[in-house]
PDB file of C-alpha atoms in Angstrom:
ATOM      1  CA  UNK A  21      53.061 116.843 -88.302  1.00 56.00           C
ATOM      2  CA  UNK A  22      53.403 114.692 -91.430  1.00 72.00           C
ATOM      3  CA  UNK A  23      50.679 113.771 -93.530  1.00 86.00           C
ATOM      4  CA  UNK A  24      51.489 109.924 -92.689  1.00 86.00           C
ATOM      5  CA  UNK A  25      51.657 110.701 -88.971  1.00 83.00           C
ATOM      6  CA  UNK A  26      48.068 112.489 -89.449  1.00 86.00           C
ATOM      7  CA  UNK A  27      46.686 109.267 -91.357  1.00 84.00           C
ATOM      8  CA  UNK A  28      47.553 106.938 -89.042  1.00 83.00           C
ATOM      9  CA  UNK A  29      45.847 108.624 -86.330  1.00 85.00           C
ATOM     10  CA  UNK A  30      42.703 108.882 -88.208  1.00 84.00           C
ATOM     11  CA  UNK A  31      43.178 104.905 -88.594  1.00 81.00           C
ATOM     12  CA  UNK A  32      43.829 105.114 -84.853  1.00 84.00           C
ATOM     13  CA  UNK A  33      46.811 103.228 -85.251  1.00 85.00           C
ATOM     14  CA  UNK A  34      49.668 104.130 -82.630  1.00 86.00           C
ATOM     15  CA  UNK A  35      53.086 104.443 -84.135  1.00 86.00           C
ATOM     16  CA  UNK A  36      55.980 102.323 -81.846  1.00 85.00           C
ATOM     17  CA  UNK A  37      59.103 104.162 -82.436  1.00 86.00           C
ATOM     18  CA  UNK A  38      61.692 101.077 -81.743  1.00 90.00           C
ATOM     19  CA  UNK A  39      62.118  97.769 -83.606  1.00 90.00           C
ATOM     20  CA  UNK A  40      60.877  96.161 -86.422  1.00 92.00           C
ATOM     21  CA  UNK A  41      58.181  98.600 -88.503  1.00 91.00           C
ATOM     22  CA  UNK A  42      54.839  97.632 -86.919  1.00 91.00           C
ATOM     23  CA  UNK A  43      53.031  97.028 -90.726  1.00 89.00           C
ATOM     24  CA  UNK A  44      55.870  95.675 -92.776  1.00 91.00           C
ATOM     25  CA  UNK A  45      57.920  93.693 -90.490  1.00 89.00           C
ATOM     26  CA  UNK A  46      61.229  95.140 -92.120  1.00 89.00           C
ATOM     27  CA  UNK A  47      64.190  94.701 -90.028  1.00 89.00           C
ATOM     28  CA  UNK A  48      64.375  98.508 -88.689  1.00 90.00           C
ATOM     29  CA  UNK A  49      65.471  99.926 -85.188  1.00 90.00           C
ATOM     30  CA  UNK A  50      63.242 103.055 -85.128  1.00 93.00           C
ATOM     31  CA  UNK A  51      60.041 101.080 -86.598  1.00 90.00           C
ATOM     32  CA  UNK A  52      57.505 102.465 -88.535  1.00 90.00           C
ATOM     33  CA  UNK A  53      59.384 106.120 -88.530  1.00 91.00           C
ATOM     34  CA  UNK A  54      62.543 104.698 -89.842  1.00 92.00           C
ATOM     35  CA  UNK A  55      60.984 102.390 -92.897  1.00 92.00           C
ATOM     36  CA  UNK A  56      59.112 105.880 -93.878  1.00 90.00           C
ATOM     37  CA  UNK A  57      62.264 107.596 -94.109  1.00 92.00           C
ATOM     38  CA  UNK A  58      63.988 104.715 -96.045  1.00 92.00           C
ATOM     39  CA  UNK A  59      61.088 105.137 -98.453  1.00 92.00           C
ATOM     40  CA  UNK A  60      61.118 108.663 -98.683  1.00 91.00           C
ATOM     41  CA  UNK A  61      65.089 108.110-100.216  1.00 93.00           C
ATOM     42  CA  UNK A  62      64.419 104.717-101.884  1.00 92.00           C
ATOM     43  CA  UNK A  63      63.930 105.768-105.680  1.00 91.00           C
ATOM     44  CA  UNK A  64      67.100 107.608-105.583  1.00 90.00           C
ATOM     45  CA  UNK A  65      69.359 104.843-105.243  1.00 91.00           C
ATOM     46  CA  UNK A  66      69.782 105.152-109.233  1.00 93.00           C
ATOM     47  CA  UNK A  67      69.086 108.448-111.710  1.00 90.00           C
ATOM     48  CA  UNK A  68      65.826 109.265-112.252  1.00 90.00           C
ATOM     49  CA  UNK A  69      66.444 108.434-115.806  1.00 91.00           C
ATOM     50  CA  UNK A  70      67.193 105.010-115.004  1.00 91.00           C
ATOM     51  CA  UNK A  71      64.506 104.983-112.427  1.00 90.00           C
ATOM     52  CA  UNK A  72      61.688 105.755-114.988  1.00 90.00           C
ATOM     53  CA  UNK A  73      62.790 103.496-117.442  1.00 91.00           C
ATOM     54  CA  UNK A  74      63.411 100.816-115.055  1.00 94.00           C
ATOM     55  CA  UNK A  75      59.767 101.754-113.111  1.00 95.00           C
ATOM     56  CA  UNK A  76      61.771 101.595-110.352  1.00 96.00           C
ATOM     57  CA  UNK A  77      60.271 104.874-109.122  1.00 95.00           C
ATOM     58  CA  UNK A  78      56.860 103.924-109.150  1.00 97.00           C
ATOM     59  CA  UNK A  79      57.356 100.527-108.038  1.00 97.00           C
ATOM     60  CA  UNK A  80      58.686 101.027-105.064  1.00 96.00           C
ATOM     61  CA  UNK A  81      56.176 104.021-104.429  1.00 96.00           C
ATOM     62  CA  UNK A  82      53.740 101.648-104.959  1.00 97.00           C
ATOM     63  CA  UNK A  83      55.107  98.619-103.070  1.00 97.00           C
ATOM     64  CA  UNK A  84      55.734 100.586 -99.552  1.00 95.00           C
ATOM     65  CA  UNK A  85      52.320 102.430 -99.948  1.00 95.00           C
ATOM     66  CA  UNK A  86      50.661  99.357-100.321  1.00 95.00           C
ATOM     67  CA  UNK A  87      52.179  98.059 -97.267  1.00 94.00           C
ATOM     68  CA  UNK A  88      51.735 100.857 -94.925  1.00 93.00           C
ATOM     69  CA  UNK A  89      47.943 100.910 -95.687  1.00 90.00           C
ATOM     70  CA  UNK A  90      47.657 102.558 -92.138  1.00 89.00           C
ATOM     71  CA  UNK A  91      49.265 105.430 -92.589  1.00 90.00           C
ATOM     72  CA  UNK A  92      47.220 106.221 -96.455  1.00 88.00           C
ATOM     73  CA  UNK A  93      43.670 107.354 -96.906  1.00 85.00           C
ATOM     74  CA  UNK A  94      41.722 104.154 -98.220  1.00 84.00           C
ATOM     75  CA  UNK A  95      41.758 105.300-101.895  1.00 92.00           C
ATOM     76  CA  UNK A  96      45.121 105.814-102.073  1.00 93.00           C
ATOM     77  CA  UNK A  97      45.306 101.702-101.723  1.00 94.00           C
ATOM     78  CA  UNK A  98      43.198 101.722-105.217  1.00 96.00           C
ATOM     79  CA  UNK A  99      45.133 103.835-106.873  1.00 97.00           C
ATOM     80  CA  UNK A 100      48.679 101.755-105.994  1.00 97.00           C
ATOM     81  CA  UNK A 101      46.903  98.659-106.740  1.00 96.00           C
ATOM     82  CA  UNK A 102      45.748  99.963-110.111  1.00 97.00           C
ATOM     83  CA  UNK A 103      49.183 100.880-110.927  1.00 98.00           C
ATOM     84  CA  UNK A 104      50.862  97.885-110.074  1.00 97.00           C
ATOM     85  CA  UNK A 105      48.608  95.970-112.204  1.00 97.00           C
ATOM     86  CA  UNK A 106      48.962  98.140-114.762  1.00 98.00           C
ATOM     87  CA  UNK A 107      52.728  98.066-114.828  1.00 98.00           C
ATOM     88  CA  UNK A 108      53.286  94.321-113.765  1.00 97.00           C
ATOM     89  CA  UNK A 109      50.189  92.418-115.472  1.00 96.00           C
ATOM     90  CA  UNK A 110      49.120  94.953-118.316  1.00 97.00           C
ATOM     91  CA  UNK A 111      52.926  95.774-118.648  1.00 97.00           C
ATOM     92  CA  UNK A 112      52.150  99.889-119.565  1.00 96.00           C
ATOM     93  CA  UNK A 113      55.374 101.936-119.665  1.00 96.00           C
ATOM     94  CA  UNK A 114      54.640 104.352-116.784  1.00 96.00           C
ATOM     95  CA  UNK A 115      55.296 108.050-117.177  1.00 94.00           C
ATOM     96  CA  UNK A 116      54.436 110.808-115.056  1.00 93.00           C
ATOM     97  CA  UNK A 117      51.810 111.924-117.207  1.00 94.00           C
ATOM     98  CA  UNK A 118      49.673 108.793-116.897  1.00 96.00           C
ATOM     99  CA  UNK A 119      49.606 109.773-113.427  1.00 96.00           C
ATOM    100  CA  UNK A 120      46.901 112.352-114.156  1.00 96.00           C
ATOM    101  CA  UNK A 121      44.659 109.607-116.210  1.00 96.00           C
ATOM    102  CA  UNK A 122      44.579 107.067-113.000  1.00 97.00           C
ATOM    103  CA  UNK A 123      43.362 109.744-110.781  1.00 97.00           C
ATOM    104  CA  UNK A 124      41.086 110.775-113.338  1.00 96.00           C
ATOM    105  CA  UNK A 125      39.639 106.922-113.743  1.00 97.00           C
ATOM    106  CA  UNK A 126      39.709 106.717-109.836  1.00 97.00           C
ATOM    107  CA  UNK A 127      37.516 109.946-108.923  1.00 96.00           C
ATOM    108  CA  UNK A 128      34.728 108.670-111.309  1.00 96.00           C
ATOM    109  CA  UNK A 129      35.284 105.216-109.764  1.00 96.00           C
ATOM    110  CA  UNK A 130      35.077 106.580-105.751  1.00 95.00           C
ATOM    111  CA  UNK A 131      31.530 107.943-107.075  1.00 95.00           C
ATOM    112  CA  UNK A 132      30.275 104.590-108.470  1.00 95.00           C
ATOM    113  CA  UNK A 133      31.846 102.431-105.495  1.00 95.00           C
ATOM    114  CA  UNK A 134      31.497 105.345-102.667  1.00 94.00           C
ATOM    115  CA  UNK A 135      32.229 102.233 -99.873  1.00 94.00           C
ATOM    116  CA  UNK A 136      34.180  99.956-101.609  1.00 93.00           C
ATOM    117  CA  UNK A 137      37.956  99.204 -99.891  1.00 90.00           C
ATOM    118  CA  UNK A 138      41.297  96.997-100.738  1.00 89.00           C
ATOM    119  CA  UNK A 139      41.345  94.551 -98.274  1.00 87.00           C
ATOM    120  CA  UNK A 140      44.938  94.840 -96.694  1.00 84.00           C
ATOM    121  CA  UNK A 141      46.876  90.951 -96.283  1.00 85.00           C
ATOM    122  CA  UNK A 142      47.016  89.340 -93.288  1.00 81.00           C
ATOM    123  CA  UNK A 143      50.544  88.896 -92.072  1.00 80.00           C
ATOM    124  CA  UNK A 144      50.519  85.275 -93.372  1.00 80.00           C
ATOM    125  CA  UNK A 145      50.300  86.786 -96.409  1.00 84.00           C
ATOM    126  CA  UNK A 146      52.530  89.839 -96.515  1.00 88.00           C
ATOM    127  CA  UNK A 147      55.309  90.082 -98.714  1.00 92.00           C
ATOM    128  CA  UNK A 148      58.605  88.963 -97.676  1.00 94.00           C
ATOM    129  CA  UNK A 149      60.381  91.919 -99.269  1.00 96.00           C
ATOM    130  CA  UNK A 150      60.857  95.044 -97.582  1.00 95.00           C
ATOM    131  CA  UNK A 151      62.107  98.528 -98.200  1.00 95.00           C
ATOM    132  CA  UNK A 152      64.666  97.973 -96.046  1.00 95.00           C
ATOM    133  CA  UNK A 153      66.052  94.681 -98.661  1.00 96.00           C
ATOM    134  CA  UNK A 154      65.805  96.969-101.481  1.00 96.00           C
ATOM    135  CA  UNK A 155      67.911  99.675 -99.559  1.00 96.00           C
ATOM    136  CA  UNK A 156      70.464  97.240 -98.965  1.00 96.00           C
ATOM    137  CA  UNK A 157      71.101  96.419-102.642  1.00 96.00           C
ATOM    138  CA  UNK A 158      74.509  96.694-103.651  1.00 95.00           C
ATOM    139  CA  UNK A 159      74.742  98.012-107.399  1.00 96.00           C
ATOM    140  CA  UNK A 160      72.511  99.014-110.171  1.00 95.00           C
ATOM    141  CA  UNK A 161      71.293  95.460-111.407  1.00 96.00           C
ATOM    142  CA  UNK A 162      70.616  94.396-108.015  1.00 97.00           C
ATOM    143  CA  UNK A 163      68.226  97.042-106.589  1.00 96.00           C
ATOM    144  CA  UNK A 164      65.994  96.853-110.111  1.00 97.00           C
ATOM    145  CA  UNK A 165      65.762  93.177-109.445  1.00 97.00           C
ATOM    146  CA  UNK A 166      64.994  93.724-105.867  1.00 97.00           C
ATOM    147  CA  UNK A 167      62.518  96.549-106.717  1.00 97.00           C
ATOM    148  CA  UNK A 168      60.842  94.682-109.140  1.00 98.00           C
ATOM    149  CA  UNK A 169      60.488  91.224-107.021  1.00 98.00           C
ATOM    150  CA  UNK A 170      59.185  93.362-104.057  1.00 97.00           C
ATOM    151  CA  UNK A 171      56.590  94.616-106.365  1.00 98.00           C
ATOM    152  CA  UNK A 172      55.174  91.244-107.535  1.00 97.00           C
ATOM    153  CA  UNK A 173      55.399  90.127-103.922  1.00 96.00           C
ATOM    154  CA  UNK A 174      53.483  92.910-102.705  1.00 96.00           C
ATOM    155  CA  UNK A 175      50.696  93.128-105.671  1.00 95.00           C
ATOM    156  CA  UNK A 176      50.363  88.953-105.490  1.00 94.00           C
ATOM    157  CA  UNK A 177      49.792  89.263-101.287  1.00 93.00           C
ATOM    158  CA  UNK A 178      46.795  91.031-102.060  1.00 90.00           C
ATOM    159  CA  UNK A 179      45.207  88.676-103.796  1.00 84.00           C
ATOM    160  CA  UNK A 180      46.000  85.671-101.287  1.00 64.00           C
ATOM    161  CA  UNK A 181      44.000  87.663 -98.520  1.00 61.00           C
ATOM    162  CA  UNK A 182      40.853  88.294-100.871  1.00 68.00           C
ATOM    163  CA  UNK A 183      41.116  88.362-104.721  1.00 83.00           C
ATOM    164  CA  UNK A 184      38.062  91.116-105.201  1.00 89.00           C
ATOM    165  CA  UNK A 185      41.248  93.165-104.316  1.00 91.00           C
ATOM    166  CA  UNK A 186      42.173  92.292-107.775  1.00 91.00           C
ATOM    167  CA  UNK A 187      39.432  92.624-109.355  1.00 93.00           C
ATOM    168  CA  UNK A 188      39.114  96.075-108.342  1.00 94.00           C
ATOM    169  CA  UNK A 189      42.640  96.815-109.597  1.00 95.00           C
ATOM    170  CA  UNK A 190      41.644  94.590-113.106  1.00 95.00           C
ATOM    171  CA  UNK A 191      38.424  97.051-112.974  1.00 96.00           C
ATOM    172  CA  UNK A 192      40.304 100.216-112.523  1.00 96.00           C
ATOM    173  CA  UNK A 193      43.396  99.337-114.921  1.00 96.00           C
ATOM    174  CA  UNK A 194      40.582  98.527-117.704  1.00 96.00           C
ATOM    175  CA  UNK A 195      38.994 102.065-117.141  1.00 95.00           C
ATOM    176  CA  UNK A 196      42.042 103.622-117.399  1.00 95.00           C
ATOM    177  CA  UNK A 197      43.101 101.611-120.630  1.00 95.00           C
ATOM    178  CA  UNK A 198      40.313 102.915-122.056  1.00 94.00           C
ATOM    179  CA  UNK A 199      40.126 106.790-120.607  1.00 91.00           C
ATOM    180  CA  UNK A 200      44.330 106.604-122.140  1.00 88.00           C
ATOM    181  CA  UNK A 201      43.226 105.234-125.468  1.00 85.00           C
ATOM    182  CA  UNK A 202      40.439 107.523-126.225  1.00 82.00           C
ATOM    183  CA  UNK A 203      42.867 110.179-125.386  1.00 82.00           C
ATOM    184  CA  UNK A 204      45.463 109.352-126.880  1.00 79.00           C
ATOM    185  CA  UNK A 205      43.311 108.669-130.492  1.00 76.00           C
ATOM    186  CA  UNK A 206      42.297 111.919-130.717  1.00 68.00           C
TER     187      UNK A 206
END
């Protein structure tokens, strides 16, 4: 059984295999299951090469993890959050490597905050973009801009719901900041 599949029966959510996807809304015939599987192809629509310099990889990681909250364990939300902060407001360069920091930075933050959790948007609040609008991009230029967009739709909806969401991403992205500096001095 997948790992999402798993998740979202911890969260005792029950997965409807037809129509739209049950968390995102995207326009999908096979639900939930289907915008998964778009998301699982999504930062291939371009080379990787392109993808990292673009952020277009972790964007849209980002962007469908943080709306499929359901189907993630609850600090996975933090760490998306932190990222697209980090990327959109703080405007870092994202490599791989800095990957390794922000987990870092989050396990000494789940120990402080042991019960703290991203409050997910309400659906008047959800972003409009989907997975399924970025798959059905036409060329290069137009799936970056689409990536990007659905990012800053997704990272501004959780704010509108509850803006300590964003201060726990400010938090985290600050930490991090300072963990990468400190490293990268010596």
């Amino acid at each position: 059984m997948p790992k999402w599949l798993e998740q979202a029966a911890k969260n005792e959510l029950e997965i409807l295999e037809d129509g739209q996807c049950q968390l995102c809304g995207s326009d999908t015939f096979h639900g939930i299951t289907e915008c998964v599987s778009t998301a699982g192809k999504i930062t291939h629509k371009i080379s990787q090469e392109k993808g990292i310099q673009h952020q277009t990889i972790f964007l849209c990681v980002d962007a469908h993890a943080l709306q499929h909250t359901l189907i993630h364990g609850r600090w996975n939300n933090h760490f998306h959050l932190a990222r697209l902060h980090l990327i959109l407001v703080d405007h870092i360069q994202w490599t791989y490597d800095l990957t390794t920091i922000l987990n870092e930075v989050l396990d000494d933050h789940k120990k402080q905050h042991p019960n703290e959790k991203i409050a997910e948007p309400d659906q008047a609040h959800q972003a409009k973009l989907t997975v399924i609008d970025v798959d059905a991009s036409h060329d290069d230029d137009e799936y970056v801009r689409l990536v990007w967009e659905w990012a800053q739709q997704v990272y501004a909806s959780f704010a509108e719901h509850d803006a300590i969401n964003h201060a726990i991403a400010q938090r985290l992205a600050d930490s991090f900041k300072q963990k990468n500096l400190a490293i990268t001095s010596q």
